[in-house]
Amino acid sequence: MDFKDSIRQLAERIDTLKADLPTEEATKNALIMPFINALGYDVFNPREVLPEMCCDIGTKKGEKIDYAILKDGEPIILIECKHWQQDLNLHDNQLLRYFNVSKAKFGVLTNGIIYRFYTDLAEPNKMDTKPFLEVNMLDLKDSQVEELKKFHKSYFNVSDILSSASELKYMGELKTIISSEFSAPSPDFVKYFGKQVYDGFFMPKVAAQFTQLVKRAISSYINDLISDRLKAAIKDEDTAQAGQQAGTAAETTEKPAATESKIVTTEEELQAYYIIKSVLHGVVPPERVTYRDAQTYFAVFLDDNNRKTVCRLYLDSPTNKRLTFLDDSKAEHHNKIKSIDDIYNFGEELISAAKKFL
């Protein structure tokens, strides 16, 4: 089994195991030690993986890091572990103290699900306050697997990792800022774009108007990108299907034409589906979010199962568009929307509806 398969297999086990891990020690044994093992290190060889390594800090003696990965007798990676339910934001100072008195070049803070990788990009021998890489094992991306592979025993090279660490760190921070600006544009962000299309004075009333315009313009642009990609994918699929049907038609006798379906999935419905999918991203794996069109409504499910309905959309009427949720008795609760951009305003409700089926 190669590295990618090992990591993904471990990721798939987390959901089935975590409920049975009441302690930090159980988290280490079930989630973190297998992760270290997947990186190619023998967790039972203290010359490679040393548990409870002493990291004396000034007058504090007996301070210990959970695991130290060693090379030639020296620590190269420090790993501080917490229970899988712990918020890692409450514990990064502890790893920072250990890192600053160690010769290790990399520190990892983890609860077995989230792995945060730190180094000393800002100031030599002093751990950065922000990780250059953060991996969520429940939302594992191929690009992250490739970055994790650099820490594998067979490929570990400090220079190679550091060469990409700076780019990863700043890319991550930029993505966070962009995400924040897209969801809630700051005054400077709004003014930057607004002044390029508005010739008058940018007074508070104008700024307020452009705040909403910029937010809607961003949503519309993203929807257009999704729509263009969807059209390209559908075109490719139609071309492939046409080729298959032509081949089949040559081999079979002609059959009576099937009754034409009255259900037409509109571009607006597909765009709404992708908005909902993006809202649920990070909570539900994208491949689990599916849709099914009916004559009167468009429904979004999990796992293509109509018993796992996230919401329904009624978009046929231009003056009575509705986003609808079902309660436990399957009764519909309608929310009127002016356009599919308003779906973003129901993010919490969508996530809550989806979580019922996780």
Short mmCIF file of C-alpha atoms in Angstrom, two decimals:
data_model
loop_
_atom_site.label_atom_id
_atom_site.label_comp_id
_atom_site.label_asym_id
_atom_site.label_seq_id
_atom_site.Cartn_x
_atom_site.Cartn_y
_atom_site.Cartn_z
CA MET A 1 0.00 0.00 0.00
CA ASP A 2 1.47 3.36 -1.02
CA PHE A 3 1.54 6.49 1.16
CA LYS A 4 -1.56 8.08 -0.37
CA ASP A 5 -3.64 4.95 0.18
CA SER A 6 -2.40 4.59 3.77
CA ILE A 7 -3.31 8.18 4.67
CA ARG A 8 -6.73 8.00 3.03
CA GLN A 9 -7.48 4.65 4.70
CA LEU A 10 -6.63 6.19 8.07
CA ALA A 11 -8.84 9.21 7.30
CA GLU A 12 -11.78 6.93 6.49
CA ARG A 13 -11.45 5.16 9.88
CA ILE A 14 -11.65 8.33 11.97
CA ASP A 15 -15.43 8.74 11.87
CA THR A 16 -15.99 5.14 12.93
CA LEU A 17 -13.47 5.28 15.78
CA LYS A 18 -13.69 8.71 17.39
CA ALA A 19 -16.83 8.05 19.45
CA ASP A 20 -14.93 5.23 21.21
CA LEU A 21 -11.95 7.41 22.17
CA PRO A 22 -12.75 8.95 25.58
CA THR A 23 -9.19 9.97 26.47
CA GLU A 24 -6.14 11.64 24.99
CA GLU A 25 -4.20 8.39 25.30
CA ALA A 26 -6.88 6.57 23.31
CA THR A 27 -6.68 9.28 20.64
CA LYS A 28 -2.92 8.79 20.42
CA ASN A 29 -3.17 5.02 20.07
CA ALA A 30 -6.02 4.92 17.55
CA LEU A 31 -5.37 8.00 15.41
CA ILE A 32 -1.97 9.61 15.93
CA MET A 33 0.35 6.61 16.17
CA PRO A 34 -1.08 5.14 12.93
CA PHE A 35 -0.52 8.55 11.31
CA ILE A 36 3.15 8.54 12.39
CA ASN A 37 3.44 4.96 11.17
CA ALA A 38 1.99 6.00 7.79
CA LEU A 39 4.83 8.51 7.54
CA GLY A 40 7.20 5.56 7.56
CA TYR A 41 8.45 5.77 11.16
CA ASP A 42 8.47 2.80 13.52
CA VAL A 43 6.42 3.97 16.51
CA PHE A 44 7.82 1.10 18.58
CA ASN A 45 11.47 2.01 17.95
CA PRO A 46 12.62 4.73 20.41
CA ARG A 47 15.51 5.54 18.07
CA GLU A 48 12.96 6.75 15.54
CA VAL A 49 9.95 7.79 17.61
CA LEU A 50 10.62 8.78 21.21
CA PRO A 51 7.52 9.22 23.38
CA GLU A 52 7.56 11.64 26.30
CA MET A 53 10.87 13.28 25.34
CA CYS A 54 12.07 15.79 27.94
CA CYS A 55 12.03 19.44 26.88
CA ASP A 56 13.27 21.34 29.95
CA ILE A 57 12.31 25.01 29.77
CA GLY A 58 14.46 27.29 31.92
CA THR A 59 13.74 26.47 35.53
CA LYS A 60 10.91 24.15 34.52
CA LYS A 61 12.26 20.62 34.58
CA GLY A 62 10.58 17.47 33.37
CA GLU A 63 8.50 19.14 30.63
CA LYS A 64 7.74 16.51 28.01
CA ILE A 65 6.61 16.47 24.40
CA ASP A 66 4.27 13.62 23.43
CA TYR A 67 6.41 12.36 20.54
CA ALA A 68 9.72 13.32 18.99
CA ILE A 69 10.67 11.87 15.62
CA LEU A 70 14.44 11.38 15.58
CA LYS A 71 17.13 11.24 12.94
CA ASP A 72 20.72 10.40 13.87
CA GLY A 73 19.77 10.75 17.52
CA GLU A 74 18.43 14.31 17.16
CA PRO A 75 14.78 15.42 17.07
CA ILE A 76 13.58 16.59 13.66
CA ILE A 77 9.82 16.76 14.33
CA LEU A 78 8.03 17.42 17.62
CA ILE A 79 4.42 16.25 17.96
CA GLU A 80 2.12 17.58 20.69
CA CYS A 81 -1.14 15.61 21.00
CA LYS A 82 -4.58 16.45 22.35
CA HIS A 83 -7.90 14.63 22.62
CA TRP A 84 -9.83 14.57 19.35
CA GLN A 85 -12.50 16.91 20.73
CA GLN A 86 -9.99 19.52 21.94
CA ASP A 87 -9.79 22.95 20.30
CA LEU A 88 -6.17 23.24 19.13
CA ASN A 89 -6.29 27.05 19.39
CA LEU A 90 -6.05 26.65 23.16
CA HIS A 91 -2.80 24.67 23.07
CA ASP A 92 -0.37 26.15 20.51
CA ASN A 93 1.64 27.99 23.20
CA GLN A 94 2.66 24.68 24.74
CA LEU A 95 4.18 23.44 21.48
CA LEU A 96 5.85 26.83 20.98
CA ARG A 97 7.68 26.50 24.32
CA TYR A 98 8.92 23.00 23.47
CA PHE A 99 9.98 24.01 19.96
CA ASN A 100 12.05 26.96 21.15
CA VAL A 101 14.27 24.80 23.39
CA SER A 102 14.63 21.96 20.87
CA LYS A 103 16.80 21.41 17.82
CA ALA A 104 13.78 20.21 15.86
CA LYS A 105 12.95 22.20 12.74
CA PHE A 106 9.26 21.28 12.65
CA GLY A 107 6.50 21.12 15.23
CA VAL A 108 3.12 19.44 14.85
CA LEU A 109 0.05 20.13 16.99
CA THR A 110 -2.75 17.61 16.53
CA ASN A 111 -5.92 16.14 17.96
CA GLY A 112 -5.78 13.21 15.55
CA ILE A 113 -8.14 14.93 13.11
CA ILE A 114 -6.53 18.33 12.56
CA TYR A 115 -2.76 18.44 12.02
CA ARG A 116 -1.00 21.82 12.18
CA PHE A 117 2.60 22.03 10.99
CA TYR A 118 4.87 24.82 12.24
CA THR A 119 8.43 25.96 11.61
CA ASP A 120 10.50 29.14 12.12
CA LEU A 121 10.01 31.20 8.95
CA ALA A 122 9.68 34.59 10.68
CA GLU A 123 12.56 34.28 13.15
CA PRO A 124 15.23 31.53 13.32
CA ASN A 125 14.82 29.03 16.18
CA LYS A 126 11.52 30.60 17.25
CA MET A 127 8.32 28.85 16.20
CA ASP A 128 5.93 30.87 14.05
CA THR A 129 2.59 31.71 15.66
CA LYS A 130 0.73 30.45 12.56
CA PRO A 131 1.14 27.03 10.92
CA PHE A 132 2.40 26.84 7.35
CA LEU A 133 0.24 23.77 6.73
CA GLU A 134 -3.05 22.65 8.26
CA VAL A 135 -4.63 19.34 7.32
CA ASN A 136 -8.12 18.18 8.24
CA MET A 137 -8.19 14.39 7.92
CA LEU A 138 -11.98 14.49 7.49
CA ASP A 139 -11.60 16.81 4.48
CA LEU A 140 -8.36 15.58 2.98
CA LYS A 141 -7.28 17.11 -0.33
CA ASP A 142 -4.86 15.60 -2.84
CA SER A 143 -2.58 18.65 -2.65
CA GLN A 144 -2.33 18.20 1.13
CA VAL A 145 -1.45 14.52 0.75
CA GLU A 146 1.46 15.58 -1.44
CA GLU A 147 2.66 18.01 1.23
CA LEU A 148 2.35 15.34 3.94
CA LYS A 149 4.41 12.99 1.79
CA LYS A 150 7.38 15.35 2.18
CA PHE A 151 7.44 14.40 5.88
CA HIS A 152 7.66 10.69 5.06
CA LYS A 153 10.85 9.04 6.28
CA SER A 154 11.83 8.10 2.72
CA TYR A 155 11.48 11.66 1.37
CA PHE A 156 12.19 13.86 4.40
CA ASN A 157 14.44 16.76 3.47
CA VAL A 158 14.48 19.96 5.53
CA SER A 159 15.44 22.20 2.61
CA ASP A 160 12.71 20.83 0.35
CA ILE A 161 10.02 21.33 3.00
CA LEU A 162 11.18 24.83 3.91
CA SER A 163 11.25 25.86 0.26
CA SER A 164 7.49 25.28 0.01
CA ALA A 165 6.58 26.16 3.63
CA SER A 166 6.74 29.91 3.07
CA GLU A 167 4.51 29.73 0.00
CA LEU A 168 2.04 27.44 1.78
CA LYS A 169 1.86 29.73 4.80
CA TYR A 170 1.16 32.91 2.82
CA MET A 171 -1.21 31.15 0.43
CA GLY A 172 -3.21 29.90 3.41
CA GLU A 173 -3.36 33.36 4.98
CA LEU A 174 -4.35 34.96 1.67
CA LYS A 175 -7.16 32.41 1.18
CA THR A 176 -8.47 33.23 4.66
CA ILE A 177 -8.45 36.98 3.91
CA ILE A 178 -10.08 36.48 0.49
CA SER A 179 -12.77 34.25 2.02
CA SER A 180 -13.47 36.88 4.66
CA GLU A 181 -13.65 39.70 2.12
CA PHE A 182 -15.95 37.70 -0.15
CA SER A 183 -18.42 36.92 2.64
CA ALA A 184 -18.25 40.33 4.39
CA PRO A 185 -16.41 42.94 2.26
CA SER A 186 -14.41 45.45 4.30
CA PRO A 187 -14.74 49.22 3.66
CA ASP A 188 -11.30 49.38 1.99
CA PHE A 189 -12.15 46.41 -0.25
CA VAL A 190 -15.47 47.98 -1.28
CA LYS A 191 -13.88 51.38 -1.86
CA TYR A 192 -11.08 49.88 -4.01
CA PHE A 193 -13.56 48.40 -6.48
CA GLY A 194 -16.30 50.99 -6.09
CA LYS A 195 -14.08 53.95 -7.03
CA GLN A 196 -13.15 52.20 -10.28
CA VAL A 197 -16.76 52.32 -11.51
CA TYR A 198 -18.25 55.28 -9.59
CA ASP A 199 -17.11 58.80 -10.45
CA GLY A 200 -18.74 60.70 -7.58
CA PHE A 201 -17.66 61.17 -3.99
CA PHE A 202 -17.62 57.91 -2.03
CA MET A 203 -19.87 59.08 0.80
CA PRO A 204 -21.10 56.70 3.56
CA LYS A 205 -24.46 56.20 1.80
CA VAL A 206 -22.69 55.29 -1.43
CA ALA A 207 -20.29 52.99 0.42
CA ALA A 208 -23.24 51.16 2.03
CA GLN A 209 -24.85 50.69 -1.37
CA PHE A 210 -21.63 49.41 -2.93
CA THR A 211 -21.01 46.99 -0.06
CA GLN A 212 -24.07 45.02 -1.12
CA LEU A 213 -23.26 45.45 -4.81
CA VAL A 214 -19.72 44.13 -4.38
CA LYS A 215 -20.96 41.14 -2.37
CA ARG A 216 -23.58 40.31 -5.01
CA ALA A 217 -21.08 40.83 -7.84
CA ILE A 218 -18.68 38.35 -6.22
CA SER A 219 -21.47 35.76 -5.80
CA SER A 220 -22.60 36.29 -9.37
CA TYR A 221 -19.06 35.94 -10.72
CA ILE A 222 -18.50 32.71 -8.79
CA ASN A 223 -21.83 31.37 -10.03
CA ASP A 224 -20.82 32.22 -13.61
CA LEU A 225 -17.55 30.33 -13.19
CA ILE A 226 -19.38 27.30 -11.81
CA SER A 227 -21.94 27.51 -14.60
CA ASP A 228 -19.24 27.69 -17.31
CA ARG A 229 -17.46 24.67 -15.87
CA LEU A 230 -20.74 22.80 -15.56
CA LYS A 231 -21.64 23.56 -19.18
CA ALA A 232 -18.22 22.35 -20.32
CA ALA A 233 -18.59 19.15 -18.29
CA ILE A 234 -22.11 18.53 -19.63
CA LYS A 235 -20.92 19.16 -23.18
CA ASP A 236 -18.10 16.64 -22.77
CA GLU A 237 -20.51 14.11 -21.24
CA ASP A 238 -23.07 14.65 -24.01
CA THR A 239 -20.38 14.15 -26.65
CA ALA A 240 -19.30 10.89 -24.99
CA GLN A 241 -22.90 9.68 -24.65
CA ALA A 242 -23.64 10.56 -28.28
CA GLY A 243 -20.71 8.41 -29.35
CA GLN A 244 -21.92 5.51 -27.20
CA GLN A 245 -25.50 5.83 -28.47
CA ALA A 246 -24.34 5.90 -32.08
CA GLY A 247 -22.45 2.67 -31.51
CA THR A 248 -25.42 1.08 -29.76
CA ALA A 249 -27.86 2.16 -32.48
CA ALA A 250 -25.76 0.41 -35.10
CA GLU A 251 -26.02 -2.88 -33.19
CA THR A 252 -29.68 -2.86 -32.08
CA THR A 253 -33.03 -2.65 -33.80
CA GLU A 254 -34.93 0.59 -33.68
CA LYS A 255 -37.23 0.92 -30.66
CA PRO A 256 -40.24 3.22 -30.19
CA ALA A 257 -39.26 6.62 -28.80
CA ALA A 258 -39.75 6.97 -25.06
CA THR A 259 -42.21 9.51 -23.75
CA GLU A 260 -40.39 12.82 -23.32
CA SER A 261 -39.87 13.77 -19.68
CA LYS A 262 -41.71 16.85 -18.47
CA ILE A 263 -38.93 17.57 -15.98
CA VAL A 264 -36.43 20.19 -17.14
CA THR A 265 -33.51 21.05 -14.88
CA THR A 266 -32.76 24.72 -15.39
CA GLU A 267 -29.41 26.46 -15.23
CA GLU A 268 -30.70 28.48 -12.26
CA GLU A 269 -31.46 25.27 -10.35
CA LEU A 270 -28.00 23.91 -11.07
CA GLN A 271 -26.39 27.16 -9.92
CA ALA A 272 -28.46 26.99 -6.73
CA TYR A 273 -27.25 23.42 -6.19
CA TYR A 274 -23.62 24.50 -6.48
CA ILE A 275 -24.20 27.39 -4.06
CA ILE A 276 -25.61 24.92 -1.50
CA LYS A 277 -22.72 22.56 -2.14
CA SER A 278 -20.23 25.38 -1.49
CA VAL A 279 -22.07 26.40 1.71
CA LEU A 280 -21.82 22.81 2.99
CA HIS A 281 -18.15 22.50 2.00
CA GLY A 282 -16.03 21.63 5.03
CA VAL A 283 -19.04 20.09 6.79
CA VAL A 284 -20.11 17.49 4.23
CA PRO A 285 -17.77 15.83 1.69
CA PRO A 286 -18.74 17.29 -1.73
CA GLU A 287 -19.38 13.88 -3.29
CA ARG A 288 -22.16 13.23 -0.74
CA VAL A 289 -24.18 16.28 -1.82
CA THR A 290 -26.53 15.32 -4.68
CA TYR A 291 -29.73 16.60 -6.27
CA ARG A 292 -32.89 15.32 -7.88
CA ASP A 293 -35.32 17.33 -9.96
CA ALA A 294 -39.10 16.89 -9.80
CA GLN A 295 -41.92 18.54 -11.71
CA THR A 296 -42.76 20.98 -8.92
CA TYR A 297 -39.49 21.40 -7.02
CA PHE A 298 -35.73 20.82 -7.07
CA ALA A 299 -34.36 18.88 -4.07
CA VAL A 300 -30.86 18.63 -2.60
CA PHE A 301 -30.02 15.41 -0.73
CA LEU A 302 -27.15 13.66 0.93
CA ASP A 303 -26.02 10.35 -0.59
CA ASP A 304 -28.69 10.58 -3.35
CA ASN A 305 -31.21 9.48 -0.71
CA ASN A 306 -34.59 11.26 -0.58
CA ARG A 307 -34.80 10.41 3.12
CA LYS A 308 -31.80 12.70 3.66
CA THR A 309 -33.29 15.88 2.22
CA VAL A 310 -31.28 19.01 2.99
CA CYS A 311 -33.72 21.39 1.31
CA ARG A 312 -36.09 21.92 -1.58
CA LEU A 313 -36.12 24.80 -4.04
CA TYR A 314 -39.14 26.24 -5.80
CA LEU A 315 -37.71 28.47 -8.54
CA ASP A 316 -40.22 28.25 -11.39
CA SER A 317 -42.08 31.43 -10.42
CA PRO A 318 -40.05 34.64 -10.86
CA THR A 319 -42.07 36.33 -8.08
CA ASN A 320 -42.39 33.44 -5.63
CA LYS A 321 -39.01 31.75 -5.33
CA ARG A 322 -38.66 29.70 -2.14
CA LEU A 323 -36.00 27.83 -0.22
CA THR A 324 -37.77 25.16 1.82
CA PHE A 325 -36.72 22.98 4.76
CA LEU A 326 -38.47 19.88 6.10
CA ASP A 327 -39.09 19.32 9.81
CA ASP A 328 -39.04 15.91 11.52
CA SER A 329 -42.62 15.26 10.43
CA LYS A 330 -41.68 16.09 6.81
CA ALA A 331 -43.75 19.28 6.86
CA GLU A 332 -42.39 22.04 4.60
CA HIS A 333 -41.23 25.40 5.96
CA HIS A 334 -40.87 27.96 3.17
CA ASN A 335 -38.46 30.90 3.03
CA LYS A 336 -39.08 33.40 0.26
CA ILE A 337 -35.98 34.49 -1.67
CA LYS A 338 -35.60 37.13 -4.37
CA SER A 339 -32.79 35.30 -6.16
CA ILE A 340 -30.53 32.30 -5.65
CA ASP A 341 -27.89 34.65 -4.19
CA ASP A 342 -30.14 34.85 -1.10
CA ILE A 343 -29.35 31.19 -0.41
CA TYR A 344 -26.09 32.35 1.17
CA ASN A 345 -28.19 34.00 3.91
CA PHE A 346 -29.41 30.57 5.04
CA GLY A 347 -25.98 29.01 5.59
CA GLU A 348 -26.62 28.03 9.23
CA GLU A 349 -29.99 26.45 8.38
CA LEU A 350 -28.47 24.45 5.49
CA ILE A 351 -25.61 23.20 7.64
CA SER A 352 -28.00 22.30 10.46
CA ALA A 353 -30.25 20.38 8.04
CA ALA A 354 -27.29 18.47 6.59
CA LYS A 355 -25.81 17.63 10.01
CA LYS A 356 -28.94 15.64 10.90
CA PHE A 357 -27.77 12.98 8.43
CA LEU A 358 -24.05 12.86 9.29
#
